PDB file of C-alpha atoms in Angstrom:
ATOM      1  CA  UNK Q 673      49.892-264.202  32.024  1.00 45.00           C
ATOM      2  CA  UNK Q 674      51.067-264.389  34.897  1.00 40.00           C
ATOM      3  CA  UNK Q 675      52.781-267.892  34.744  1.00 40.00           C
ATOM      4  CA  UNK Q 676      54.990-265.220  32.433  1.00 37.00           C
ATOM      5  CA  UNK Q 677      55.213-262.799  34.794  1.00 35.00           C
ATOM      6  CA  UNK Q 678      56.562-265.453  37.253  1.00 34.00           C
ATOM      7  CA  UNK Q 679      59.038-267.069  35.045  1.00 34.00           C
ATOM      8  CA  UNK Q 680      60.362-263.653  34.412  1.00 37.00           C
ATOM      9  CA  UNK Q 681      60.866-262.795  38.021  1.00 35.00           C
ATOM     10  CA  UNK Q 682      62.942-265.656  38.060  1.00 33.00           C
ATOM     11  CA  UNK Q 683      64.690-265.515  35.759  1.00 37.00           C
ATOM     12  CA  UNK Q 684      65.726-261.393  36.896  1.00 36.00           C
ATOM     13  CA  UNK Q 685      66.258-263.257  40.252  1.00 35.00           C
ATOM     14  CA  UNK Q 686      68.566-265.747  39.258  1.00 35.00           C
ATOM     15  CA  UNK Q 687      70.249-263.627  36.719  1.00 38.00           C
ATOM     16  CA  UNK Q 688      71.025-261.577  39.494  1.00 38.00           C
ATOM     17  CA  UNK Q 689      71.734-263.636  42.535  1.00 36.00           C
ATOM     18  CA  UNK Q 690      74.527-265.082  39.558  1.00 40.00           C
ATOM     19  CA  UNK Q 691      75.646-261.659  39.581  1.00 42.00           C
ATOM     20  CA  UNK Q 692      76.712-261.207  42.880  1.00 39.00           C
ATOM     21  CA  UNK Q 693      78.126-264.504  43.717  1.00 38.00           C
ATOM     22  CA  UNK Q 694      80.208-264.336  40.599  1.00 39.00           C
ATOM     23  CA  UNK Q 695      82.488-262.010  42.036  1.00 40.00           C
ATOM     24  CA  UNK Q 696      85.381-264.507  42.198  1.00 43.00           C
ATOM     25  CA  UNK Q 697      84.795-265.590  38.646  1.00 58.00           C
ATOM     26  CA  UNK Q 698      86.894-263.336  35.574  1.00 57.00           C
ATOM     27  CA  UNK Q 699      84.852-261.844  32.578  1.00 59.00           C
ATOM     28  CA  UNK Q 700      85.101-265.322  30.818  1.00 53.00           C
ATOM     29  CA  UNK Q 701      83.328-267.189  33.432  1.00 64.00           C
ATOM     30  CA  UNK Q 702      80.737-264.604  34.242  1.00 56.00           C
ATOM     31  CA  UNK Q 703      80.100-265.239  30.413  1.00 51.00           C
ATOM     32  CA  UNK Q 704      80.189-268.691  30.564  1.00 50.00           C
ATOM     33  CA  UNK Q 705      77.687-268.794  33.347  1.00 53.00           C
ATOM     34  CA  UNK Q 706      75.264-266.380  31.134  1.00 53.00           C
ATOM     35  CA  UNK Q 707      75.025-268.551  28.278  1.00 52.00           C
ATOM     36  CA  UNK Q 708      74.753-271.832  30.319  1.00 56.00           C
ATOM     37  CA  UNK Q 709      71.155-270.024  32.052  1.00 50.00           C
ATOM     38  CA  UNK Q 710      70.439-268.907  28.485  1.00 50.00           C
ATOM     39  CA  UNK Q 711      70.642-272.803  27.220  1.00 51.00           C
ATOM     40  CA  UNK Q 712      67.900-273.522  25.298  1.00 48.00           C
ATOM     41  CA  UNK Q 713      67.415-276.898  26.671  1.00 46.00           C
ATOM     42  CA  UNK Q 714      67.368-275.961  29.822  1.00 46.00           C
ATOM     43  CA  UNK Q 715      65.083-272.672  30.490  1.00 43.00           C
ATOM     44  CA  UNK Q 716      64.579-271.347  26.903  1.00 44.00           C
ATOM     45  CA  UNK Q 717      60.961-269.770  27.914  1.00 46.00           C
ATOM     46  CA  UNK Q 718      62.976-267.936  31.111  1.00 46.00           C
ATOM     47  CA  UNK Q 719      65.844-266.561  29.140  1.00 44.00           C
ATOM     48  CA  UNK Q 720      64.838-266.521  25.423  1.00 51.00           C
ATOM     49  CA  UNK Q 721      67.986-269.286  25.282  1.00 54.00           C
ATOM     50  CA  UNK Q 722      71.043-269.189  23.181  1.00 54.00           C
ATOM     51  CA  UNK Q 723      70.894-270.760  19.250  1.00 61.00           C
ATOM     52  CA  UNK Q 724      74.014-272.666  19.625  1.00 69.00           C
ATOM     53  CA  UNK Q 725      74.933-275.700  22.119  1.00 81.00           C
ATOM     54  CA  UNK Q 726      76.834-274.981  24.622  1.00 82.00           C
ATOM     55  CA  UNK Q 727      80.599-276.331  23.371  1.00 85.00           C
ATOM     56  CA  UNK Q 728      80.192-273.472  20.547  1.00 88.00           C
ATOM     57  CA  UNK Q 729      79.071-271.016  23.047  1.00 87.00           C
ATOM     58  CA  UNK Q 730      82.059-271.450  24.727  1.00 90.00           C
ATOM     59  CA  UNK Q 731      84.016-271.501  22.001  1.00 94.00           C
ATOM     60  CA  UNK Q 732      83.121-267.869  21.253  1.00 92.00           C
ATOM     61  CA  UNK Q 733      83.891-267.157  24.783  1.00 92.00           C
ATOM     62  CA  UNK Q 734      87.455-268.373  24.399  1.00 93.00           C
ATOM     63  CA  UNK Q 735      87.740-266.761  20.901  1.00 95.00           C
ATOM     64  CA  UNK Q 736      86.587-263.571  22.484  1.00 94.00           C
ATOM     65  CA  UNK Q 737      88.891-263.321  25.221  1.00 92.00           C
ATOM     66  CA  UNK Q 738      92.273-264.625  23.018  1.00 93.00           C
ATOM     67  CA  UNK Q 739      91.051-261.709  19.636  1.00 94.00           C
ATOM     68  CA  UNK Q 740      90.545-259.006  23.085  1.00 93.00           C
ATOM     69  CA  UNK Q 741      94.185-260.192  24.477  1.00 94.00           C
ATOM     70  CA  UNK Q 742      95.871-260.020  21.238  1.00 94.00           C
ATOM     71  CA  UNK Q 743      94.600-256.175  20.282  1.00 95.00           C
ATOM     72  CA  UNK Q 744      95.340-255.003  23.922  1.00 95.00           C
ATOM     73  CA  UNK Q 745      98.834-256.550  24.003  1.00 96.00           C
ATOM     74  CA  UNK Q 746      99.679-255.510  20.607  1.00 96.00           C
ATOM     75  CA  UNK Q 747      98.451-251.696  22.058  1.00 96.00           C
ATOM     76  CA  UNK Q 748     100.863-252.297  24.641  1.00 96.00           C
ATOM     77  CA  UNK Q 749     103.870-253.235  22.478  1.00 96.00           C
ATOM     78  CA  UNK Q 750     103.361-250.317  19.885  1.00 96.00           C
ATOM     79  CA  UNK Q 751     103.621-248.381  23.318  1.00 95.00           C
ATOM     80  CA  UNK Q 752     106.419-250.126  24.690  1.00 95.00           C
ATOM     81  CA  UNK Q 753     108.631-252.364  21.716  1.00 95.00           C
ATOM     82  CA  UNK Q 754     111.769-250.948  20.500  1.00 90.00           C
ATOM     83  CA  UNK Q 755     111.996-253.259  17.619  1.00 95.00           C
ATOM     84  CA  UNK Q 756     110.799-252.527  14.131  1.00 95.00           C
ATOM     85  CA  UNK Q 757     109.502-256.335  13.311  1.00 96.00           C
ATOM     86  CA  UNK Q 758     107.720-256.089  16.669  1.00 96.00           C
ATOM     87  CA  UNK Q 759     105.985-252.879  16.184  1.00 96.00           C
ATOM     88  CA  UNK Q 760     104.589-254.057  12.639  1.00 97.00           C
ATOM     89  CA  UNK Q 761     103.598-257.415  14.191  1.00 97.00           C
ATOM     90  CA  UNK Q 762     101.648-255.297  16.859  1.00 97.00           C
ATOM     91  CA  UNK Q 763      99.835-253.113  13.998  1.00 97.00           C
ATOM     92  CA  UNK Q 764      98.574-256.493  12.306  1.00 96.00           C
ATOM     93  CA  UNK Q 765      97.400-257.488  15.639  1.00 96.00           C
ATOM     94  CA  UNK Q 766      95.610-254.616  15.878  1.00 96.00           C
ATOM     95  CA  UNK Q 767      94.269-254.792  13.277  1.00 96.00           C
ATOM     96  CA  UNK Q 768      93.482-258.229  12.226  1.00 95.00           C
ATOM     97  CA  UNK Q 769      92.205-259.393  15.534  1.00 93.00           C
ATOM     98  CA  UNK Q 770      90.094-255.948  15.982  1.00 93.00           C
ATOM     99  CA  UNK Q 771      88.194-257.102  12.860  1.00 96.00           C
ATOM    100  CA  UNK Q 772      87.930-260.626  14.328  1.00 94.00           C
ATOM    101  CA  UNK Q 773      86.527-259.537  17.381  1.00 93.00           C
ATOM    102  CA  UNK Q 774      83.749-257.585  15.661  1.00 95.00           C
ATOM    103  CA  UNK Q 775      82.465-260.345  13.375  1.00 95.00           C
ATOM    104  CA  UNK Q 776      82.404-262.339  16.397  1.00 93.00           C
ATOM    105  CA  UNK Q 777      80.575-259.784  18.061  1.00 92.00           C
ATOM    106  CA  UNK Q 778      78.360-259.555  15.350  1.00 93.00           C
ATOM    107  CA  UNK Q 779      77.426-263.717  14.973  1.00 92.00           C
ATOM    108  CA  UNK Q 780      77.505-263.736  19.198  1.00 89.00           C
ATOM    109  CA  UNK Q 781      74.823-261.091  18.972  1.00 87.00           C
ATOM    110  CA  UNK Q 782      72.513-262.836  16.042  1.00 85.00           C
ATOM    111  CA  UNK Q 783      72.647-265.761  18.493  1.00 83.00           C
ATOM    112  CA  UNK Q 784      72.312-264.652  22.067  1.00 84.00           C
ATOM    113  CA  UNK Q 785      75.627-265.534  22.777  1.00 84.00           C
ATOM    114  CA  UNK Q 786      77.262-263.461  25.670  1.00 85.00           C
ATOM    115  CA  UNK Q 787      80.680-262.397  25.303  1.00 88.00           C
ATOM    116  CA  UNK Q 788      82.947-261.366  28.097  1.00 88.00           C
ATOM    117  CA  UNK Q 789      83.302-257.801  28.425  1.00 88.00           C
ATOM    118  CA  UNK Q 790      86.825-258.083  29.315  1.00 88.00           C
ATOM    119  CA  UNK Q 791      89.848-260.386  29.123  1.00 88.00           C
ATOM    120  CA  UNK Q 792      90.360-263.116  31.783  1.00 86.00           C
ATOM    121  CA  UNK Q 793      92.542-263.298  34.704  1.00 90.00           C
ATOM    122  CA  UNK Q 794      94.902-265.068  33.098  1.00 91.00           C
ATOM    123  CA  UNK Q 795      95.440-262.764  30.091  1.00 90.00           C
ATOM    124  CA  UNK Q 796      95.492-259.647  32.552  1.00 92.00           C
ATOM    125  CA  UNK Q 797      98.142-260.998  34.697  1.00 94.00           C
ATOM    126  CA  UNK Q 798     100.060-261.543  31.301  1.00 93.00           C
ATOM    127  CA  UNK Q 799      99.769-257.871  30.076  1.00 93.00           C
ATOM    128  CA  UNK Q 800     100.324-256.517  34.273  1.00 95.00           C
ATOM    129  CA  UNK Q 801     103.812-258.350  33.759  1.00 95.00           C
ATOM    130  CA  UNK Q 802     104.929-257.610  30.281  1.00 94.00           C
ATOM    131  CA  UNK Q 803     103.792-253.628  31.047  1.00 94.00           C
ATOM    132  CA  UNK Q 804     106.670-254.073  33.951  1.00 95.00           C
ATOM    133  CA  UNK Q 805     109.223-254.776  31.401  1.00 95.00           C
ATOM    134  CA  UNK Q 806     111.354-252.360  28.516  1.00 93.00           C
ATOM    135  CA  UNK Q 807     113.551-252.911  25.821  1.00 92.00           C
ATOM    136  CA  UNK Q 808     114.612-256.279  24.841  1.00 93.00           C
ATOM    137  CA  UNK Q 809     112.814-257.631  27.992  1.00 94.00           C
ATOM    138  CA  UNK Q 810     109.900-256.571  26.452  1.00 96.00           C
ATOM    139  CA  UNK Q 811     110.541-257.634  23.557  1.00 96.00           C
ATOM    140  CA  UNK Q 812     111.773-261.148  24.334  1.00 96.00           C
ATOM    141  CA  UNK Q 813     108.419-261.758  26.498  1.00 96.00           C
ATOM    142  CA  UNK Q 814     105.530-260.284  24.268  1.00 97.00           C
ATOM    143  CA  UNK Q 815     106.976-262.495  21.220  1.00 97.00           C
ATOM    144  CA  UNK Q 816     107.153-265.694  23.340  1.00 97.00           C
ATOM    145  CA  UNK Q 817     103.231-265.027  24.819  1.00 96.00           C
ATOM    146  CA  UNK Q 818     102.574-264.235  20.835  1.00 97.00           C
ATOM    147  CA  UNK Q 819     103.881-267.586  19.874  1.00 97.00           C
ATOM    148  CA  UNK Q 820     101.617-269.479  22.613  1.00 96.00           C
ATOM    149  CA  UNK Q 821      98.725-267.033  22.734  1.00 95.00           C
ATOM    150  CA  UNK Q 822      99.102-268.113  18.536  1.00 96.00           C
ATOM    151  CA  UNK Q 823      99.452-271.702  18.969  1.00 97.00           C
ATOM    152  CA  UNK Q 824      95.927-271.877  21.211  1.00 96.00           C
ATOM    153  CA  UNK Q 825      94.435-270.117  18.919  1.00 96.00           C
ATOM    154  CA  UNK Q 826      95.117-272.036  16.111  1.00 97.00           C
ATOM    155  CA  UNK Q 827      94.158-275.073  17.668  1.00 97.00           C
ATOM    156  CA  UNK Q 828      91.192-273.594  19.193  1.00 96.00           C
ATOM    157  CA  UNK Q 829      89.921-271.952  15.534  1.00 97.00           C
ATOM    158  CA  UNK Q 830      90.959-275.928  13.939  1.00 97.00           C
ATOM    159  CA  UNK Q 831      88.782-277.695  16.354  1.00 97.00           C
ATOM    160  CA  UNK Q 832      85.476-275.540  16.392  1.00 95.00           C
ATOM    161  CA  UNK Q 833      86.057-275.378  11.838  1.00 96.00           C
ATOM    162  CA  UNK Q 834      86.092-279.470  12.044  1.00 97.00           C
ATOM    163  CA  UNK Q 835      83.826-280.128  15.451  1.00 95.00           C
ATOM    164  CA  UNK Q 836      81.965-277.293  15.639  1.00 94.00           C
ATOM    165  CA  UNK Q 837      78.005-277.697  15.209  1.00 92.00           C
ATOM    166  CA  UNK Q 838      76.678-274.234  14.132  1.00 90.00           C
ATOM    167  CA  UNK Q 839      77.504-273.567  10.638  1.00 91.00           C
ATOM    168  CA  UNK Q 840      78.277-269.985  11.638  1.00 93.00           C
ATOM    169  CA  UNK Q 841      80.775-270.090  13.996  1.00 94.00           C
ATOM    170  CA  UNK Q 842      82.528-273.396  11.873  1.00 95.00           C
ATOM    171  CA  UNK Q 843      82.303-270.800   8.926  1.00 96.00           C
ATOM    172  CA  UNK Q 844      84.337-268.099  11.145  1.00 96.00           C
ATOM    173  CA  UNK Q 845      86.607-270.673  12.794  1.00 97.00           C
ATOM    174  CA  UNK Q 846      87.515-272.214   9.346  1.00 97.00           C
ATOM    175  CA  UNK Q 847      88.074-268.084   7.768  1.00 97.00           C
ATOM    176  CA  UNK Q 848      90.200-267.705  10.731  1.00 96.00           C
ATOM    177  CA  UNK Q 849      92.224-270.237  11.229  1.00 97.00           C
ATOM    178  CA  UNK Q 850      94.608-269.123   8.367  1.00 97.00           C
ATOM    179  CA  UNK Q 851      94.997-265.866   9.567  1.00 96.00           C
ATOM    180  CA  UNK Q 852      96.094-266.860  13.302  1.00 96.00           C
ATOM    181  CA  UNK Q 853      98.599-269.952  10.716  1.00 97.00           C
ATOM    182  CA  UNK Q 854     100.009-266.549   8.970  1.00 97.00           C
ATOM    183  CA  UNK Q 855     100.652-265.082  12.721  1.00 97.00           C
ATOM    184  CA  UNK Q 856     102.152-267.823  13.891  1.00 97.00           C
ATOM    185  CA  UNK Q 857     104.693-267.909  11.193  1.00 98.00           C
ATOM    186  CA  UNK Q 858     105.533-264.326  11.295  1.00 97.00           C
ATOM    187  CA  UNK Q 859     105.997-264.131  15.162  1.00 97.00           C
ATOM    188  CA  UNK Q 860     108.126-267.475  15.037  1.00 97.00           C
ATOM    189  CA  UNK Q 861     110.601-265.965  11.940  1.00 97.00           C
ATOM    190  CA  UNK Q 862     110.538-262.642  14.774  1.00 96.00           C
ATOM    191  CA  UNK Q 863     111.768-265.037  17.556  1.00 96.00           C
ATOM    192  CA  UNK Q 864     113.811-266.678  15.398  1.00 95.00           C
ATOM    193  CA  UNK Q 865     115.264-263.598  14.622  1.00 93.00           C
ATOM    194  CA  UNK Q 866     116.179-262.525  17.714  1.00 89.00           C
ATOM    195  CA  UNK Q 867     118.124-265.103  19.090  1.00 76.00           C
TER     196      UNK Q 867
END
């Protein structure tokens, strides 16, 4: 009993000290760090461990903070686009990557996976500029971080549905991967048709 007790302690202790000398990190580190002290081969008694290795853990962490990105920038464009094509592309954002990011949620959960609670520092820098801009600025900007923001995606959903080792997250990898191929398309016939 109170080996337990111990181990708990520090765990807390650790869990904690990681807290406060992750304030440099962004949400997608902090969550990172979690799952890496929740590794089952590591301290599995200490932190009841995660049930996926740790290249699908951070897959979900990357697929997190991309799904998260895509439904607050597509927020920001219904607030801010002018254009019709734009605006609809937003919605399906919205929409499509809202019900991405709670089946993610929902497999993260069954697994002890910790997902950020925010987007990274990357994607917040990306949505501080683009919420600068108006008009065809706008415009012009959102669709070319769509089309990247699209093409990571895709590659990141392709790799985890081929390499991935829980059946899971290879199951919502392989589900999604067409969805982000349709997005891609659509945003690149929207560039296209801007020129």
């Amino acid at each position: 009993m109170k080996k337990l007790f111990y181990t708990g302690m520090l765990a807390t202790a650790l869990l904690t000290m990681q807290a406060c000398n992750s304030g440099s990190k962004d949400a997608k580190e902090n969550a990172d760090s979690l799952n890496m002290s929740k590794d089952t081969t590591a301290n599995a008694g200490a932190t009841g461990g995660i049930a996926v290795e740790e290249s699908d853990a951070k897959f979900a962490t990357e697929a997190a903070v991309g799904g998260m990105a895509e439904v607050s920038l597509g927020k920001l464009a219904l607030e801010k686009s002018t254009n019709a094509s734009v605006k609809e592309f937003a919605t399906m954002m919205v929409n499509d990557h809202g019900k991405a990011n709670e089946e993610l949620m929902s497999i993260a959960a069954a697994k002890n996976i910790t997902l950020p609670a925010d987007v990274d520092e990357e994607h917040k820098k990306k949505a501080d500029d683009l919420s600068k801009k108006s008009g065809r600025d706008f415009d012009k900007d959102y669709v070319d971080a769509m089309v990247d923001g699209h093409k990571k995606t895709l590659k990141l959903m392709q790799d985890e549905a081929k390499d991935g080792k829980d059946a899971e997250l290879k199951a919502f990898a392989a589900k999604t991967a067409p969805i982000v191929q349709a997005h891609l398309d659509m945003i690149n016939k929207i560039k296209d048709g801007m020129k």
